[in-house]
mmCIF file of C-alpha atoms in Angstrom:
data_model
loop_
_atom_site.group_PDB
_atom_site.id
_atom_site.type_symbol
_atom_site.label_atom_id
_atom_site.label_comp_id
_atom_site.label_asym_id
_atom_site.label_seq_id
_atom_site.Cartn_x
_atom_site.Cartn_y
_atom_site.Cartn_z
ATOM 1 C CA MET A 1 0.000 0.000 0.000
ATOM 2 C CA PRO A 2 1.509 3.391 -0.893
ATOM 3 C CA ASN A 3 2.323 5.770 1.908
ATOM 4 C CA ARG A 4 -0.387 8.312 2.529
ATOM 5 C CA SER A 5 -0.403 11.350 4.760
ATOM 6 C CA ALA A 6 -2.692 11.574 7.756
ATOM 7 C CA GLU A 7 -4.788 14.241 6.004
ATOM 8 C CA GLU A 8 -5.852 11.713 3.357
ATOM 9 C CA TRP A 9 -7.572 9.572 5.982
ATOM 10 C CA MET A 10 -10.537 10.378 8.174
ATOM 11 C CA ARG A 11 -11.963 8.566 11.181
ATOM 12 C CA VAL A 12 -15.333 6.874 10.905
ATOM 13 C CA SER A 13 -16.224 7.935 14.454
ATOM 14 C CA LEU A 14 -14.790 10.379 16.981
ATOM 15 C CA ARG A 15 -14.929 7.761 19.712
ATOM 16 C CA THR A 16 -11.715 6.177 21.014
ATOM 17 C CA PRO A 17 -10.676 3.360 18.606
ATOM 18 C CA GLY A 18 -11.723 -0.121 19.688
ATOM 19 C CA ILE A 19 -8.206 -1.541 19.757
ATOM 20 C CA LEU A 20 -7.126 1.095 22.269
ATOM 21 C CA ILE A 21 -10.174 0.509 24.452
ATOM 22 C CA PHE A 22 -9.516 -3.237 24.377
ATOM 23 C CA GLY A 23 -5.879 -2.815 25.388
ATOM 24 C CA LEU A 24 -6.582 -0.253 28.109
ATOM 25 C CA VAL A 25 -9.174 -2.582 29.660
ATOM 26 C CA MET A 26 -7.240 -5.848 29.419
ATOM 27 C CA ALA A 27 -3.943 -4.475 30.750
ATOM 28 C CA PRO A 28 -5.204 -3.289 34.175
ATOM 29 C CA CYS A 29 -7.182 -6.507 34.627
ATOM 30 C CA GLY A 30 -4.070 -8.551 33.882
ATOM 31 C CA TRP A 31 -2.012 -6.384 36.228
ATOM 32 C CA VAL A 32 -4.386 -7.030 39.145
ATOM 33 C CA LEU A 33 -4.285 -10.781 38.518
ATOM 34 C CA ASP A 34 -0.488 -10.755 38.267
ATOM 35 C CA LEU A 35 -0.216 -8.797 41.497
ATOM 36 C CA THR A 36 -2.346 -11.386 43.283
ATOM 37 C CA ALA A 37 -0.281 -14.207 41.829
ATOM 38 C CA THR A 38 2.928 -12.502 42.922
ATOM 39 C CA VAL A 39 2.147 -11.794 46.568
ATOM 40 C CA ALA A 40 -0.130 -14.744 47.432
ATOM 41 C CA PRO A 41 1.653 -17.809 48.896
ATOM 42 C CA ASN A 42 -0.168 -20.389 46.823
ATOM 43 C CA TRP A 43 1.901 -21.417 43.836
ATOM 44 C CA ARG A 44 1.608 -25.016 44.906
ATOM 45 C CA THR A 45 -0.002 -26.908 47.802
ATOM 46 C CA ILE A 46 1.166 -30.081 49.561
ATOM 47 C CA HIS A 47 -1.485 -32.418 50.947
ATOM 48 C CA ASN A 48 -1.386 -35.590 53.085
ATOM 49 C CA VAL A 49 1.993 -34.783 54.624
ATOM 50 C CA PRO A 50 3.284 -37.754 56.681
ATOM 51 C CA GLY A 51 3.185 -37.141 60.437
ATOM 52 C CA ARG A 52 0.786 -34.194 60.033
ATOM 53 C CA PRO A 53 -3.002 -33.984 60.463
ATOM 54 C CA ALA A 54 -4.972 -35.147 57.430
ATOM 55 C CA ASP A 55 -6.674 -31.766 56.950
ATOM 56 C CA GLU A 56 -3.411 -29.790 57.042
ATOM 57 C CA VAL A 57 -2.232 -28.160 53.815
ATOM 58 C CA ILE A 58 1.140 -26.499 53.196
ATOM 59 C CA GLN A 59 0.895 -23.567 50.789
ATOM 60 C CA GLN A 60 4.123 -22.505 49.100
ATOM 61 C CA GLY A 61 4.617 -19.295 47.131
ATOM 62 C CA ILE A 62 7.622 -17.352 45.886
ATOM 63 C CA TRP A 63 7.764 -15.071 48.938
ATOM 64 C CA ASP A 64 6.261 -17.014 51.815
ATOM 65 C CA ILE A 65 5.097 -20.437 53.026
ATOM 66 C CA CYS A 66 1.910 -20.918 55.032
ATOM 67 C CA ILE A 67 0.282 -23.804 56.873
ATOM 68 C CA ALA A 68 -3.481 -23.962 56.520
ATOM 69 C CA ALA A 69 -6.237 -26.477 57.147
ATOM 70 C CA THR A 70 -9.170 -27.520 54.996
ATOM 71 C CA THR A 71 -11.572 -27.304 57.945
ATOM 72 C CA THR A 72 -10.707 -23.735 59.013
ATOM 73 C CA THR A 73 -9.869 -20.431 57.352
ATOM 74 C CA ARG A 74 -6.887 -19.685 59.600
ATOM 75 C CA SER A 75 -3.379 -20.013 58.245
ATOM 76 C CA ILE A 76 0.052 -19.663 59.821
ATOM 77 C CA CYS A 77 2.564 -17.974 57.542
ATOM 78 C CA GLY A 78 6.251 -17.155 57.822
ATOM 79 C CA GLN A 79 7.425 -20.771 57.741
ATOM 80 C CA GLU A 80 11.144 -21.330 57.228
ATOM 81 C CA ASP A 81 12.270 -23.533 54.325
ATOM 82 C CA THR A 82 15.738 -22.675 53.082
ATOM 83 C CA THR A 83 15.781 -25.629 50.708
ATOM 84 C CA TYR A 84 12.668 -24.416 48.939
ATOM 85 C CA PHE A 85 13.803 -20.783 48.534
ATOM 86 C CA ASN A 86 17.209 -21.887 47.253
ATOM 87 C CA ASN A 87 15.657 -23.452 44.166
ATOM 88 C CA GLN A 88 16.721 -21.692 40.960
ATOM 89 C CA ILE A 89 13.157 -20.966 39.912
ATOM 90 C CA ILE A 90 12.290 -18.993 43.059
ATOM 91 C CA PRO A 91 14.597 -15.933 42.654
ATOM 92 C CA ILE A 92 13.982 -15.884 38.898
ATOM 93 C CA ALA A 93 10.218 -15.910 39.439
ATOM 94 C CA GLN A 94 10.516 -13.164 42.029
ATOM 95 C CA GLY A 95 12.471 -10.915 39.686
ATOM 96 C CA LEU A 96 10.343 -11.518 36.608
ATOM 97 C CA MET A 97 7.007 -11.102 38.393
ATOM 98 C CA VAL A 98 8.064 -7.821 40.003
ATOM 99 C CA ALA A 99 9.526 -6.584 36.714
ATOM 100 C CA SER A 100 6.279 -7.525 34.954
ATOM 101 C CA LEU A 101 4.235 -5.409 37.371
ATOM 102 C CA ILE A 102 6.533 -2.414 36.896
ATOM 103 C CA VAL A 103 6.655 -2.691 33.107
ATOM 104 C CA THR A 104 2.850 -2.933 32.940
ATOM 105 C CA LEU A 105 2.519 0.325 34.861
ATOM 106 C CA ILE A 106 5.053 2.006 32.588
ATOM 107 C CA GLY A 107 3.202 0.699 29.530
ATOM 108 C CA LEU A 108 -0.097 2.095 30.811
ATOM 109 C CA ALA A 109 1.567 5.432 31.598
ATOM 110 C CA VAL A 110 2.757 5.602 27.977
ATOM 111 C CA ALA A 111 -0.395 4.231 26.312
ATOM 112 C CA ILE A 112 -2.931 6.463 28.075
ATOM 113 C CA PRO A 113 -1.465 9.763 26.768
ATOM 114 C CA GLY A 114 -1.075 8.103 23.371
ATOM 115 C CA ALA A 115 -4.765 7.218 23.239
ATOM 116 C CA ARG A 116 -5.656 10.904 23.724
ATOM 117 C CA CYS A 117 -9.360 10.365 24.333
ATOM 118 C CA TRP A 118 -9.774 14.132 24.573
ATOM 119 C CA LYS A 119 -8.595 14.766 20.990
ATOM 120 C CA ASP A 120 -9.869 13.877 17.536
ATOM 121 C CA ARG A 121 -6.902 11.717 16.526
ATOM 122 C CA PRO A 122 -4.782 9.533 18.868
ATOM 123 C CA ASN A 123 -1.005 9.392 18.758
ATOM 124 C CA TRP A 124 -0.649 5.912 17.313
ATOM 125 C CA ILE A 125 3.134 5.689 17.704
ATOM 126 C CA VAL A 126 3.056 6.461 21.430
ATOM 127 C CA ALA A 127 0.064 4.176 22.002
ATOM 128 C CA GLY A 128 1.801 1.395 20.057
ATOM 129 C CA LEU A 129 4.937 1.685 22.164
ATOM 130 C CA GLY A 130 2.814 1.458 25.296
ATOM 131 C CA GLY A 131 1.160 -1.657 23.888
ATOM 132 C CA LEU A 132 4.579 -3.174 23.210
ATOM 133 C CA LEU A 133 5.600 -2.656 26.852
ATOM 134 C CA ILE A 134 2.364 -4.257 28.050
ATOM 135 C CA PHE A 135 2.953 -7.187 25.707
ATOM 136 C CA LEU A 136 6.464 -7.696 27.106
ATOM 137 C CA SER A 137 5.141 -7.572 30.663
ATOM 138 C CA GLY A 138 2.743 -10.397 29.846
ATOM 139 C CA VAL A 139 5.610 -12.449 28.445
ATOM 140 C CA MET A 140 7.600 -11.841 31.621
ATOM 141 C CA THR A 141 4.645 -13.196 33.602
ATOM 142 C CA ILE A 142 4.129 -16.308 31.501
ATOM 143 C CA ILE A 143 7.807 -17.365 31.625
ATOM 144 C CA PRO A 144 8.102 -18.024 35.408
ATOM 145 C CA ILE A 145 4.532 -19.325 35.634
ATOM 146 C CA ALA A 146 5.110 -21.886 32.869
ATOM 147 C CA TRP A 147 8.530 -22.836 34.204
ATOM 148 C CA TYR A 148 7.250 -23.373 37.730
ATOM 149 C CA THR A 149 4.335 -25.448 36.419
ATOM 150 C CA HIS A 150 6.703 -27.612 34.387
ATOM 151 C CA ILE A 151 8.892 -28.504 37.383
ATOM 152 C CA LEU A 152 6.085 -28.390 39.950
ATOM 153 C CA PRO A 153 6.691 -31.855 41.510
ATOM 154 C CA ASP A 154 10.470 -31.463 41.364
ATOM 155 C CA VAL A 155 10.841 -28.261 43.392
ATOM 156 C CA ALA A 156 12.891 -29.276 46.424
ATOM 157 C CA THR A 157 11.582 -28.665 49.935
ATOM 158 C CA VAL A 158 12.199 -29.956 53.461
ATOM 159 C CA THR A 159 8.564 -30.990 53.679
ATOM 160 C CA PRO A 160 7.858 -34.513 52.431
ATOM 161 C CA THR A 161 5.900 -34.118 49.207
ATOM 162 C CA ALA A 162 3.241 -36.783 49.395
ATOM 163 C CA GLU A 163 0.694 -35.079 47.130
ATOM 164 C CA VAL A 164 1.518 -31.875 45.227
ATOM 165 C CA ARG A 165 -1.211 -29.781 43.575
ATOM 166 C CA VAL A 166 -1.224 -26.612 41.521
ATOM 167 C CA GLY A 167 -2.088 -23.485 43.509
ATOM 168 C CA TYR A 168 -4.495 -20.795 42.436
ATOM 169 C CA CYS A 169 -1.630 -18.342 41.848
ATOM 170 C CA ILE A 170 -0.581 -20.352 38.801
ATOM 171 C CA ILE A 171 -4.083 -20.034 37.330
ATOM 172 C CA LEU A 172 -4.261 -16.312 38.039
ATOM 173 C CA GLY A 173 -0.780 -15.801 36.613
ATOM 174 C CA TYR A 174 -1.681 -17.538 33.360
ATOM 175 C CA ILE A 175 -4.884 -15.520 32.967
ATOM 176 C CA GLY A 176 -3.207 -12.222 33.829
ATOM 177 C CA GLY A 177 -0.297 -12.849 31.490
ATOM 178 C CA ILE A 178 -2.624 -13.763 28.620
ATOM 179 C CA PHE A 179 -4.682 -10.612 29.243
ATOM 180 C CA GLU A 180 -1.584 -8.459 29.025
ATOM 181 C CA ILE A 181 -0.272 -10.213 25.925
ATOM 182 C CA LEU A 182 -3.573 -9.821 24.093
ATOM 183 C CA GLY A 183 -4.123 -6.231 25.186
ATOM 184 C CA GLY A 184 -0.571 -5.169 24.356
ATOM 185 C CA PHE A 185 -0.563 -6.891 20.970
ATOM 186 C CA VAL A 186 -3.883 -5.360 19.909
ATOM 187 C CA MET A 187 -2.658 -1.904 20.883
ATOM 188 C CA PHE A 188 0.657 -2.424 19.115
ATOM 189 C CA ILE A 189 -0.917 -3.282 15.740
ATOM 190 C CA GLY A 190 -2.355 0.225 15.684
ATOM 191 C CA ILE A 191 1.141 1.609 15.141
ATOM 192 C CA CYS A 192 0.728 0.858 11.416
ATOM 193 C CA ARG A 193 -2.309 1.299 9.208
ATOM 194 C CA CYS A 194 -3.438 -2.027 7.738
ATOM 195 C CA CYS A 195 -6.568 -3.644 6.277
ATOM 196 C CA GLY A 196 -7.469 -0.401 4.578
ATOM 197 C CA GLY A 197 -7.332 1.527 7.855
ATOM 198 C CA LYS A 198 -9.927 -0.697 9.544
ATOM 199 C CA ASN A 199 -7.635 -1.437 12.488
ATOM 200 C CA ARG A 200 -7.649 2.283 13.267
ATOM 201 C CA GLY A 201 -11.270 2.883 12.334
ATOM 202 C CA GLU A 202 -10.276 5.100 9.403
ATOM 203 C CA VAL A 203 -11.255 5.331 5.743
ATOM 204 C CA ARG A 204 -9.812 7.243 2.806
ATOM 205 C CA VAL A 205 -11.234 10.677 2.206
ATOM 206 C CA GLU A 206 -11.834 9.982 -1.485
ATOM 207 C CA GLU A 207 -13.897 6.885 -0.624
ATOM 208 C CA VAL A 208 -16.139 8.898 1.669
ATOM 209 C CA MET A 209 -16.618 11.613 -0.949
ATOM 210 C CA ALA A 210 -17.328 9.050 -3.674
ATOM 211 C CA ASN A 211 -19.943 7.300 -1.551
ATOM 212 C CA ARG A 212 -21.527 10.594 -0.630
ATOM 213 C CA PHE A 213 -21.936 11.731 -4.219
ATOM 214 C CA SER A 214 -23.049 8.305 -5.442
ATOM 215 C CA HIS A 215 -25.980 8.296 -3.023
ATOM 216 C CA GLN A 216 -27.245 11.737 -4.059
ATOM 217 C CA LYS A 217 -30.428 11.705 -6.163
ATOM 218 C CA PRO A 218 -30.318 13.509 -9.516
ATOM 219 C CA PRO A 219 -32.352 16.748 -9.640
ATOM 220 C CA SER A 220 -35.925 16.228 -10.759
ATOM 221 C CA ARG A 221 -36.855 17.546 -14.197
ATOM 222 C CA ARG A 222 -39.853 19.817 -14.646
ATOM 223 C CA VAL A 223 -42.369 18.520 -17.143
ATOM 224 C CA ASP A 224 -44.919 20.954 -18.554
ATOM 225 C CA VAL A 225 -48.267 19.247 -19.044
ATOM 226 C CA PRO A 226 -50.399 20.890 -21.748
ATOM 227 C CA SER A 227 -53.756 22.208 -20.608
ATOM 228 C CA LEU A 228 -56.902 20.467 -21.885
ATOM 229 C CA ASN A 229 -59.087 23.555 -21.553
ATOM 230 C CA ARG A 230 -59.167 25.150 -25.012
ATOM 231 C CA ALA A 231 -61.189 28.208 -25.886
ATOM 232 C CA ARG A 232 -63.983 27.642 -28.392
ATOM 233 C CA SER A 233 -64.191 31.175 -29.589
ATOM 234 C CA SER A 234 -63.143 31.944 -33.137
ATOM 235 C CA ALA A 235 -61.127 34.936 -32.001
ATOM 236 C CA SER A 236 -58.805 32.895 -29.794
ATOM 237 C CA SER A 237 -58.387 30.042 -32.263
ATOM 238 C CA SER A 238 -56.173 30.289 -35.311
ATOM 239 C CA VAL A 239 -57.969 27.434 -37.103
ATOM 240 C CA PRO A 240 -61.416 28.255 -38.576
ATOM 241 C CA TYR A 241 -64.181 25.842 -37.730
ATOM 242 C CA SER A 242 -67.236 25.285 -39.920
ATOM 243 C CA ARG A 243 -70.672 24.503 -38.641
ATOM 244 C CA ASP A 244 -70.416 20.900 -39.779
ATOM 245 C CA SER A 245 -67.088 20.367 -38.059
ATOM 246 C CA MET A 246 -68.404 21.900 -34.841
ATOM 247 C CA ASP A 247 -71.370 19.562 -34.961
ATOM 248 C CA GLU A 248 -69.063 16.632 -35.423
ATOM 249 C CA ASP A 249 -67.076 17.771 -32.357
ATOM 250 C CA VAL A 250 -69.918 18.216 -29.942
ATOM 251 C CA SER A 251 -72.101 15.305 -31.032
ATOM 252 C CA PHE A 252 -71.332 11.766 -29.854
ATOM 253 C CA PRO A 253 -72.283 8.569 -31.658
ATOM 254 C CA ARG A 254 -74.095 7.101 -28.638
ATOM 255 C CA ALA A 255 -76.220 10.237 -28.236
ATOM 256 C CA LYS A 256 -77.427 10.294 -31.849
ATOM 257 C CA SER A 257 -80.776 8.717 -32.764
ATOM 258 C CA PRO A 258 -82.862 8.832 -35.939
ATOM 259 C CA ALA A 259 -85.361 11.197 -34.331
ATOM 260 C CA VAL A 260 -82.725 13.557 -32.975
ATOM 261 C CA ARG A 261 -80.595 13.614 -36.120
ATOM 262 C CA SER A 262 -83.486 14.855 -38.245
ATOM 263 C CA VAL A 263 -83.734 18.165 -36.509
ATOM 264 C CA ASN A 264 -81.172 19.841 -34.312
ATOM 265 C CA THR A 265 -80.801 23.257 -32.873
ATOM 266 C CA SER A 266 -78.040 25.599 -33.887
ATOM 267 C CA TYR A 267 -76.101 27.834 -31.588
ATOM 268 C CA ASN A 268 -78.259 30.865 -32.408
ATOM 269 C CA GLY A 269 -81.519 29.022 -31.592
ATOM 270 C CA ARG A 270 -82.772 28.409 -35.196
ATOM 271 C CA PRO A 271 -83.513 24.893 -36.386
ATOM 272 C CA TYR A 272 -81.501 23.387 -39.148
ATOM 273 C CA ASP A 273 -80.997 20.020 -40.710
ATOM 274 C CA ALA A 274 -78.139 18.160 -39.000
ATOM 275 C CA ASP A 275 -77.429 16.180 -42.149
ATOM 276 C CA LEU A 276 -76.572 19.262 -44.190
#
């Protein structure tokens, strides 16, 4: 597609483009989910620990370890487990999750001024760069989440691992990372005009003008209808009429009868023969 200036395109609507709305909604939702996944100590849970009560559950996160029970809502956190926190995945997950939260905030700080909801035309380059940062933050969330899930049973700990289950932080991390990836990618594709400007909600000016003129109705033509009321006077008519021709005009075949045709009345009141 040849390069065109911004003046050759016009927006279909003055509302904020849909791709920017989508990205600005998905990114904060993903950030909240990632924040919960980062701080909550529930990346994995250990059940049926030998020598412990049957209802006791050990919840392990990347910052803390808690002991909870399935029969109560109380939990005791701050448990020491040097073996668990010395695993390679733990410091990497801590760094990437915190970096993801920071990069998401920076991406939103860049994308919001780029959207420029208060102006007619957004700054697509700035909004696209903000979308790229949000996309990268989602990637930084998915990497530790997927890695931890892959080695979930193999993460070393001092607690005997009888039954290991996935914690809810893994689920929230996946959802939040996917939200940020989708929102950032959709915002980033607005940095270039594609699909005939549909991704930006724009159309060419010449297309709008062509459609406008093609739908206009042609001007109606005035047709003069001749009048049927003609004067019968000889002065106003240029064609002379004889008495016989006038009789032929005013008499109708259905009205004529043998008795009537024998004698008729002229215009001046004197009788005359109609057959003359």
